[in-house]
PDB file of C-alpha atoms and ligand atoms in Angstrom:
ATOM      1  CA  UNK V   1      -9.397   2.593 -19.344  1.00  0.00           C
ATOM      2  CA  UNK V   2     -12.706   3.296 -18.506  1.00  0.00           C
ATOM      3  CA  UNK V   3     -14.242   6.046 -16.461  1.00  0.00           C
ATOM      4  CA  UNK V   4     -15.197   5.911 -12.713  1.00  0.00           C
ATOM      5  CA  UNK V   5     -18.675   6.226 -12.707  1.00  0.00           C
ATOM      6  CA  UNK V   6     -20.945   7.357  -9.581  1.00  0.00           C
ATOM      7  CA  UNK V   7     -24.637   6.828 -10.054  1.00  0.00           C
ATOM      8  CA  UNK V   8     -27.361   9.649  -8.242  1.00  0.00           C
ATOM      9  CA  UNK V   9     -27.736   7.562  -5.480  1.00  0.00           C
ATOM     10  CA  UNK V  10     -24.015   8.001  -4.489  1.00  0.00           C
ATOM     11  CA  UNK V  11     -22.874   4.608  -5.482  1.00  0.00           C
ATOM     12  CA  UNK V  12     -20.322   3.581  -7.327  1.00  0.00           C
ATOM     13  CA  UNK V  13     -20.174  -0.002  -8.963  1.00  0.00           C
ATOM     14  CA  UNK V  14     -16.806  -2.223  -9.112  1.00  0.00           C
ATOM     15  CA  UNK V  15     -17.706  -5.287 -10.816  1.00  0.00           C
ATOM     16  CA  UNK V  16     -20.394  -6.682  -8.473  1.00  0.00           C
ATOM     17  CA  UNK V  17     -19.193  -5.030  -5.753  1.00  0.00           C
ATOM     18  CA  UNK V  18     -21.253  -1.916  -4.799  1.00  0.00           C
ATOM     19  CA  UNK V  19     -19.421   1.138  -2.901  1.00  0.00           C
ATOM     20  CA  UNK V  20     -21.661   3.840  -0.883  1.00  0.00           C
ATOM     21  CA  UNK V  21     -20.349   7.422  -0.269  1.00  0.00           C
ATOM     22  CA  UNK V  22     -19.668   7.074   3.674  1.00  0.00           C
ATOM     23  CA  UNK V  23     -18.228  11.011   3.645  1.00  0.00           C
ATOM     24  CA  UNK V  24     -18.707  13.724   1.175  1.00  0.00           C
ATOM     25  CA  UNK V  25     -15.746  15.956   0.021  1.00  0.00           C
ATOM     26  CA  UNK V  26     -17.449  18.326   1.742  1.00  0.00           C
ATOM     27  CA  UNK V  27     -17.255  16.944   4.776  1.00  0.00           C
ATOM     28  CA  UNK V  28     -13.884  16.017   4.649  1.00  0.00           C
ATOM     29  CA  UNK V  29     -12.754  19.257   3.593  1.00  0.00           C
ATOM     30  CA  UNK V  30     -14.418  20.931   6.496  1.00  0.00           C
ATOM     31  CA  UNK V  31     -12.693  18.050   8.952  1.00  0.00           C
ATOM     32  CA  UNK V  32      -9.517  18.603   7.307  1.00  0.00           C
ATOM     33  CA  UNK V  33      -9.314  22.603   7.260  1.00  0.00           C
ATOM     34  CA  UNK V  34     -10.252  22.182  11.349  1.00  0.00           C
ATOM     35  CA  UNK V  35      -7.342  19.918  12.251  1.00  0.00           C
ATOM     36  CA  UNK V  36      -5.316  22.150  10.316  1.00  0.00           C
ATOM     37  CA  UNK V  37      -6.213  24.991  12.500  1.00  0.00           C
ATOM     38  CA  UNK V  38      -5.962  23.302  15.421  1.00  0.00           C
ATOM     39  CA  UNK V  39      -2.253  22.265  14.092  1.00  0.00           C
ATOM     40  CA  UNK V  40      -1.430  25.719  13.550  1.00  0.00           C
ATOM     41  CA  UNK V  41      -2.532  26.954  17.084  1.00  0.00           C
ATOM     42  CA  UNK V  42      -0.751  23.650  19.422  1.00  0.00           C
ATOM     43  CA  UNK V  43       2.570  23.529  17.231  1.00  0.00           C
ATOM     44  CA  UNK V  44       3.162  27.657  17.842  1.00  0.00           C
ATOM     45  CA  UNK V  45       6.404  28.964  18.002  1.00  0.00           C
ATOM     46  CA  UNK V  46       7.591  25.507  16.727  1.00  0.00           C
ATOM     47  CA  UNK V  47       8.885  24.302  13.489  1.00  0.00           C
ATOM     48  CA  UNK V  48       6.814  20.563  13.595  1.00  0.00           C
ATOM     49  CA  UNK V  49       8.113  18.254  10.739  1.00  0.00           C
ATOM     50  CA  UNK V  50       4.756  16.521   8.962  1.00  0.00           C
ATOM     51  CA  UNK V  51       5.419  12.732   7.770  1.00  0.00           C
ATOM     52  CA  UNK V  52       3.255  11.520   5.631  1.00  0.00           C
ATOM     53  CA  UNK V  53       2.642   7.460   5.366  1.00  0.00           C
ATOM     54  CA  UNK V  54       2.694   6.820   1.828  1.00  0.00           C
ATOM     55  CA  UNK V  55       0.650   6.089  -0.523  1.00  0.00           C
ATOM     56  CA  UNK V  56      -2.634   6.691   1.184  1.00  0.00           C
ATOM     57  CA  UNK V  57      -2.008   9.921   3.080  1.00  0.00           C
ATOM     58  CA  UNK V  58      -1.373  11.590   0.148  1.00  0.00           C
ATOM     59  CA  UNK V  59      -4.147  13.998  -0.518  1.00  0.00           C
ATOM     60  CA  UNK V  60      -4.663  13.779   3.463  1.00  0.00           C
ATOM     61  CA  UNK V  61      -1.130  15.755   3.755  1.00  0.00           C
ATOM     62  CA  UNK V  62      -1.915  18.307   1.048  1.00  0.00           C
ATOM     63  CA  UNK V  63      -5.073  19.121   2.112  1.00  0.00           C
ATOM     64  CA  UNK V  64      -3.810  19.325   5.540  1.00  0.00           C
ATOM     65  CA  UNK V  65      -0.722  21.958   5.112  1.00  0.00           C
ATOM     66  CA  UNK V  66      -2.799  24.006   2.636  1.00  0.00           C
ATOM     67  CA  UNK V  67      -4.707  24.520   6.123  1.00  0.00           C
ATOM     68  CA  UNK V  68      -1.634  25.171   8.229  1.00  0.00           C
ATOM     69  CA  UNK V  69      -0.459  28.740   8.821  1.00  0.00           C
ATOM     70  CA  UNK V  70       2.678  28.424  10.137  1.00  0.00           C
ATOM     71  CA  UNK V  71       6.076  26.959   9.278  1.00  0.00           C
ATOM     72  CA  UNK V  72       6.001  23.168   8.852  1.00  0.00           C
ATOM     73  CA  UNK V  73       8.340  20.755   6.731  1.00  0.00           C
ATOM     74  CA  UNK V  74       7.241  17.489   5.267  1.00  0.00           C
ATOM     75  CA  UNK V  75       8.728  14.264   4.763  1.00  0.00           C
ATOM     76  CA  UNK V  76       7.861  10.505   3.844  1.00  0.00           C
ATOM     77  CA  UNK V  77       8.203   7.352   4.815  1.00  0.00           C
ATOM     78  CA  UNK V  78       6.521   4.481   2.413  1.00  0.00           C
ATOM     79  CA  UNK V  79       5.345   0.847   4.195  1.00  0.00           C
ATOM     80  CA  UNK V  80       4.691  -2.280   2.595  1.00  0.00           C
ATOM     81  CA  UNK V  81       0.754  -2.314   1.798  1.00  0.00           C
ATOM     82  CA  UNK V  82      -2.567  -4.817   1.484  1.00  0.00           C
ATOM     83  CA  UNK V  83      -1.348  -5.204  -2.028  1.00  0.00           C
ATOM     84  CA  UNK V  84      -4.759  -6.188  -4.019  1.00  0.00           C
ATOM     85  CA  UNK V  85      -6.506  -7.325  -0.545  1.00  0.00           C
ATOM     86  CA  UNK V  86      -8.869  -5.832   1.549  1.00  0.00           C
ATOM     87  CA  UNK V  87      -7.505  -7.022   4.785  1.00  0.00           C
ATOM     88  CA  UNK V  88      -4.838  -6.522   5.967  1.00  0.00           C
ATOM     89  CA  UNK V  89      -1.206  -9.619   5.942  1.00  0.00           C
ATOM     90  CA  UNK V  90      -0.513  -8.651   9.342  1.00  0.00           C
ATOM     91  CA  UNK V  91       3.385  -7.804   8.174  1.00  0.00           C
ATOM     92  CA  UNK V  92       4.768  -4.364   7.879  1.00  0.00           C
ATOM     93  CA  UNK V  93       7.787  -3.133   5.771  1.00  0.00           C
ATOM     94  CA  UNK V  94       9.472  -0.111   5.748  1.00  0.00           C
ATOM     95  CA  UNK V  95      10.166   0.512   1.781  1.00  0.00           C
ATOM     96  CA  UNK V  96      11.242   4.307   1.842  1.00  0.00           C
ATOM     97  CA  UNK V  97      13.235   5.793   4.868  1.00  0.00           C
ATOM     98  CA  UNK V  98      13.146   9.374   6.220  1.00  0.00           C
ATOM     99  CA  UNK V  99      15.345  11.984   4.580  1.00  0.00           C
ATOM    100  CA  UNK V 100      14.923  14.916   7.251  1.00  0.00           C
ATOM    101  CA  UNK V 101      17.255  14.273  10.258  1.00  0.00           C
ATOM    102  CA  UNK V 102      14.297  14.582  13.078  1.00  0.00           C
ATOM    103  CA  UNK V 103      16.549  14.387  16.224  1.00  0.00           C
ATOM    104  CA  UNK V 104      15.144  16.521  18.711  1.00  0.00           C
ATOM    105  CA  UNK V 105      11.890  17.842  16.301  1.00  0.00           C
ATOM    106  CA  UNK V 106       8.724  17.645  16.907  1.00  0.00           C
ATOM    107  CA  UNK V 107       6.822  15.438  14.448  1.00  0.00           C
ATOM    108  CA  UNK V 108       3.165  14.735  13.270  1.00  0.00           C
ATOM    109  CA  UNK V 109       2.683  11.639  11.539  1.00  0.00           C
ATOM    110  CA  UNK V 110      -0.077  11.648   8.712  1.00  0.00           C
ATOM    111  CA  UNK V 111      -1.843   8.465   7.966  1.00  0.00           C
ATOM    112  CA  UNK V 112      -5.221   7.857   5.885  1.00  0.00           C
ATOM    113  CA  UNK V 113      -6.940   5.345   8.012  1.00  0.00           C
ATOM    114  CA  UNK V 114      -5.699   3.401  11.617  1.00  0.00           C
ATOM    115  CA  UNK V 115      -7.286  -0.044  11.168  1.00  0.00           C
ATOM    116  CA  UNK V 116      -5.340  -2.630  13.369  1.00  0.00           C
ATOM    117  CA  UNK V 117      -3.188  -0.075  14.735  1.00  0.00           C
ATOM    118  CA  UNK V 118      -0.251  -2.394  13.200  1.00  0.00           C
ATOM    119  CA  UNK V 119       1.479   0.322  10.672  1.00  0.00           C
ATOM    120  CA  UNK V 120       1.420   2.770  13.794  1.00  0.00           C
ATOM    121  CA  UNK V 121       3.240   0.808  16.021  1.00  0.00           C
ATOM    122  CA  UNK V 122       5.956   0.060  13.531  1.00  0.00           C
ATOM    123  CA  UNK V 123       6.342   3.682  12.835  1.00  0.00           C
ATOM    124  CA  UNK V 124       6.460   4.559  16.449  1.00  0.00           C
ATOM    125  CA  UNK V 125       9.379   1.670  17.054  1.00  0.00           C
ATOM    126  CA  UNK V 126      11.246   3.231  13.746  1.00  0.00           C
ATOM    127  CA  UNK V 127      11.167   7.036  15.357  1.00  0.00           C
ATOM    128  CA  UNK V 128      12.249   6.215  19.132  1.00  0.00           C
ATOM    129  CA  UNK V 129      16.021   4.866  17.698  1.00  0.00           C
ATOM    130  CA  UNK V 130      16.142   8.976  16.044  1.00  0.00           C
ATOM    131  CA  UNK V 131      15.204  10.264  19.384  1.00  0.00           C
ATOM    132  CA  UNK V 132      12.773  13.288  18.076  1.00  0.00           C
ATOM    133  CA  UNK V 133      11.596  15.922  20.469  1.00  0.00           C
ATOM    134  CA  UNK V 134       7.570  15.269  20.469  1.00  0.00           C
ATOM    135  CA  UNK V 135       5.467  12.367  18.721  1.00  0.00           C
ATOM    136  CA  UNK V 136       2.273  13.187  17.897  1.00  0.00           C
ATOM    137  CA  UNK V 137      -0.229  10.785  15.010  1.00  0.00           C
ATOM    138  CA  UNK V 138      -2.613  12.235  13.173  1.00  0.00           C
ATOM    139  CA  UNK V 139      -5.246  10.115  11.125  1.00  0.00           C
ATOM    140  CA  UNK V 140      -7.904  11.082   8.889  1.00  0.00           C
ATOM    141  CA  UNK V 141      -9.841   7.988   9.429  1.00  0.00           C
ATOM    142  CA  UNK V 142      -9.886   5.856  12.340  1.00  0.00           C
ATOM    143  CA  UNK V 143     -11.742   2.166  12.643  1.00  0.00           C
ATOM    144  CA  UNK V 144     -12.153   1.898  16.207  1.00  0.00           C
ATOM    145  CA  UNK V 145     -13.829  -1.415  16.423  1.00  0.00           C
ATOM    146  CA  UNK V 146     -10.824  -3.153  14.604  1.00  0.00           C
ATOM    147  CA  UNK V 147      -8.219  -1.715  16.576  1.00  0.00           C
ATOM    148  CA  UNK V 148      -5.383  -4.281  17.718  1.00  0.00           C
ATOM    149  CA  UNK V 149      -2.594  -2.354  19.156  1.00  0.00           C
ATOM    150  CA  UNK V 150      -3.302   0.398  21.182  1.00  0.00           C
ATOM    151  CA  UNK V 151      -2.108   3.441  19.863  1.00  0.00           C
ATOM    152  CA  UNK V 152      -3.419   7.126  20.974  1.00  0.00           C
ATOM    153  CA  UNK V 153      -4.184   8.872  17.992  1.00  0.00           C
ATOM    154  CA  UNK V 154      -3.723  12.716  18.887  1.00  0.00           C
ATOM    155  CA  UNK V 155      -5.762  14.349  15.901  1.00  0.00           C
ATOM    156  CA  UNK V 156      -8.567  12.003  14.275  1.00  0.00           C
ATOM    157  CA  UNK V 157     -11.012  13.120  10.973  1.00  0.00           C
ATOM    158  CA  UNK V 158     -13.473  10.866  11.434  1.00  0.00           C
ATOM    159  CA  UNK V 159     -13.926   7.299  13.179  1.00  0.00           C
ATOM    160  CA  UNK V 160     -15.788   4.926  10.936  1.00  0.00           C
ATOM    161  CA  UNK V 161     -17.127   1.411  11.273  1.00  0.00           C
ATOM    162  CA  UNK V 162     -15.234  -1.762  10.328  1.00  0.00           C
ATOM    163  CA  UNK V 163     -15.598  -1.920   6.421  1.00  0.00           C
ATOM    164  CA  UNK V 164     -13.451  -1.539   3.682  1.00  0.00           C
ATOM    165  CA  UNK V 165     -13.487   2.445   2.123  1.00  0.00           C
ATOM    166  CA  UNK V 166     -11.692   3.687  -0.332  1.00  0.00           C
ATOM    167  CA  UNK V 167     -11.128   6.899  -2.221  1.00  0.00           C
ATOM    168  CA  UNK V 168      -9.442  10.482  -1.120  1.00  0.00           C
ATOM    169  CA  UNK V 169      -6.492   8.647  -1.168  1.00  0.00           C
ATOM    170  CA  UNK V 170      -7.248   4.948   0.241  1.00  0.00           C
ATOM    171  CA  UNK V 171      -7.539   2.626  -2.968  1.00  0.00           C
ATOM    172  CA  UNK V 172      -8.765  -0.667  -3.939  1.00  0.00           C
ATOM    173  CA  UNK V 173      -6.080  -2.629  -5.795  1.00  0.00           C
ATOM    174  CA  UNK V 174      -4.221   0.531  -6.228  1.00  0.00           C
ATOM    175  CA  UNK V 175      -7.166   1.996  -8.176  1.00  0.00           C
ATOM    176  CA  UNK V 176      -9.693   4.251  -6.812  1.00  0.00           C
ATOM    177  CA  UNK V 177      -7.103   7.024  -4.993  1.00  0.00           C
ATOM    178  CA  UNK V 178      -8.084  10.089  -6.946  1.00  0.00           C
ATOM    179  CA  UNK V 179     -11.910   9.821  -5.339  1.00  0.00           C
ATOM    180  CA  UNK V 180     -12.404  13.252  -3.834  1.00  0.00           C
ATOM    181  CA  UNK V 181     -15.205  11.827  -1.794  1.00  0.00           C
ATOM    182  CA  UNK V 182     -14.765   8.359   0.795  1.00  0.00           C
ATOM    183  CA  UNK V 183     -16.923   5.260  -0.299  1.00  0.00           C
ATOM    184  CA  UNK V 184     -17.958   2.276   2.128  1.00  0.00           C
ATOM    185  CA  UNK V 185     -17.839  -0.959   0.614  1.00  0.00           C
ATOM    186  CA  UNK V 186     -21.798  -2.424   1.167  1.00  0.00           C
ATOM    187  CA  UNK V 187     -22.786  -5.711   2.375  1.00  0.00           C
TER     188      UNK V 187
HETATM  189  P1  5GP L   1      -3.138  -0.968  10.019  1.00  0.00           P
HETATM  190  O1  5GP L   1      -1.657  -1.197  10.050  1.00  0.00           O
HETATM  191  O2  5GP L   1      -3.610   0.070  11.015  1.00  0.00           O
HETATM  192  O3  5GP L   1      -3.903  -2.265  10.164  1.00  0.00           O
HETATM  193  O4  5GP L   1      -3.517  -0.505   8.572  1.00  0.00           O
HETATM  194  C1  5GP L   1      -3.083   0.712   8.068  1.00  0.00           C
HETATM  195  C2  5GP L   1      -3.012   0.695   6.564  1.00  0.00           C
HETATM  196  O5  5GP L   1      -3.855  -0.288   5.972  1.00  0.00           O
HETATM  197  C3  5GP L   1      -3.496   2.026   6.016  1.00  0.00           C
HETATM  198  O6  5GP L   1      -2.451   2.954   5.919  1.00  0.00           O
HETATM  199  C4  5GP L   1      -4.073   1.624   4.661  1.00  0.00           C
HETATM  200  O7  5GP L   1      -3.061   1.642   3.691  1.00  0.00           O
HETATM  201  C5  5GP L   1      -4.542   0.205   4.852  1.00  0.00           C
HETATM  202  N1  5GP L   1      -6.006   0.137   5.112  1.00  0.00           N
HETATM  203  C6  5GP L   1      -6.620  -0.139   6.292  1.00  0.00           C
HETATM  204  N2  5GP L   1      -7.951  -0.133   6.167  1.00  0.00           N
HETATM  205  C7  5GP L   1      -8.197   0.170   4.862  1.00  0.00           C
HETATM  206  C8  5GP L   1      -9.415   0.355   4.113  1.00  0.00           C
HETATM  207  O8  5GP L   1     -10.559   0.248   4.592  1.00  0.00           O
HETATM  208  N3  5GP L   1      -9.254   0.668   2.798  1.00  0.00           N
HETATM  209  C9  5GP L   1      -8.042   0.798   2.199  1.00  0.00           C
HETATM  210  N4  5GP L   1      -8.021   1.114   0.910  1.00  0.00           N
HETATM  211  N5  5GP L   1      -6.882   0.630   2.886  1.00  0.00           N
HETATM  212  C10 5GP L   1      -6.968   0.329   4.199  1.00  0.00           C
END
């Protein structure tokens, strides 16, 4: 397979389709190591259990405990995805379960990106029936403008407009993940 190639411009070609750096790792790093900290300080004295939404919040969650200093354990649930589209079926599936009992713990969830709000909502259903202590959602990306179902997001990265991005995690046809940087499909 070929390799991913980003011109000096910040672009990076797939096919015809042309994909503009929206945020820099840079950026993101600095975003990430500042809700870390801000994890650290609200969840003291507690032992918060971090779930990550996979695949996308993958390098989200890693970059996000290497930032938290105090006692945390992770688990993951996996949802259906887009498959190879950019939008989204408007059906969600729940393909891995929790391990971790979470009765009565306090939990973060960890998604990439809140676009309808959809995968959210089914999470939040799933968690009530285990009763945990505290719910809180924390998103790197957030597209407020496509928003569906309101959902409070408690810790966001960055809200960005209504196009397709991938990289840092999000792909395009399951490609595209290991992007350290976040890229904006252009018009
Ligand atoms: P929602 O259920 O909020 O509509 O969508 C959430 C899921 O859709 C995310 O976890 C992600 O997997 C996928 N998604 C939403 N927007 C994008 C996007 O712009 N790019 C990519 N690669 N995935 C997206």
């Amino acid at each position: 397979m070929s390799k991913i190639i980003e011109n000096e411009k910040g672009e990076i070609w797939v096919g015809n389709e042309k994909f503009v750096t929206l945020l820099s790792k840079e950026k993101i790093q600095a975003r990430v190591k500042e809700l870390g900290e801000q994890i650290s300080k609200e969840y003291q004295g507690k032992l918060p259990i971090l779930i990550g939404v996979l695949n996308g919040s993958f390098l989200f969650l890693s970059d996000l405990v290497k930032n938290i200093d105090i006692h945390i354990e992770i688990d993951f649930f996996k949802l259906s995805s887009y498959g190879d589209e950019k939008i989204t079926s408007g059906e969600v599936k729940l393909i891995k379960e929790l391990n971790a009992d979470i009765n009565e713990r306090h939990i973060i969830i960890v998604e990439d990106i809140v676009d309808t709000g959809l995968s959210i909502q089914f999470i939040k259903k799933i968690l009530k029936n285990h009763k945990p202590a505290s719910v809180k959602i924390a998103s790197l990306l957030v597209k407020p403008e496509s928003l569906k179902y309101k959902t409070k997001i408690d810790y966001i990265g960055f809200e960005i407009p209504n196009e397709f991005v991938i990289g840092y995690g999000l792909d395009y046809a399951q490609k595209f993940r290991n992007l350290n940087s976040i890229y904006a499909l252009s018009e």
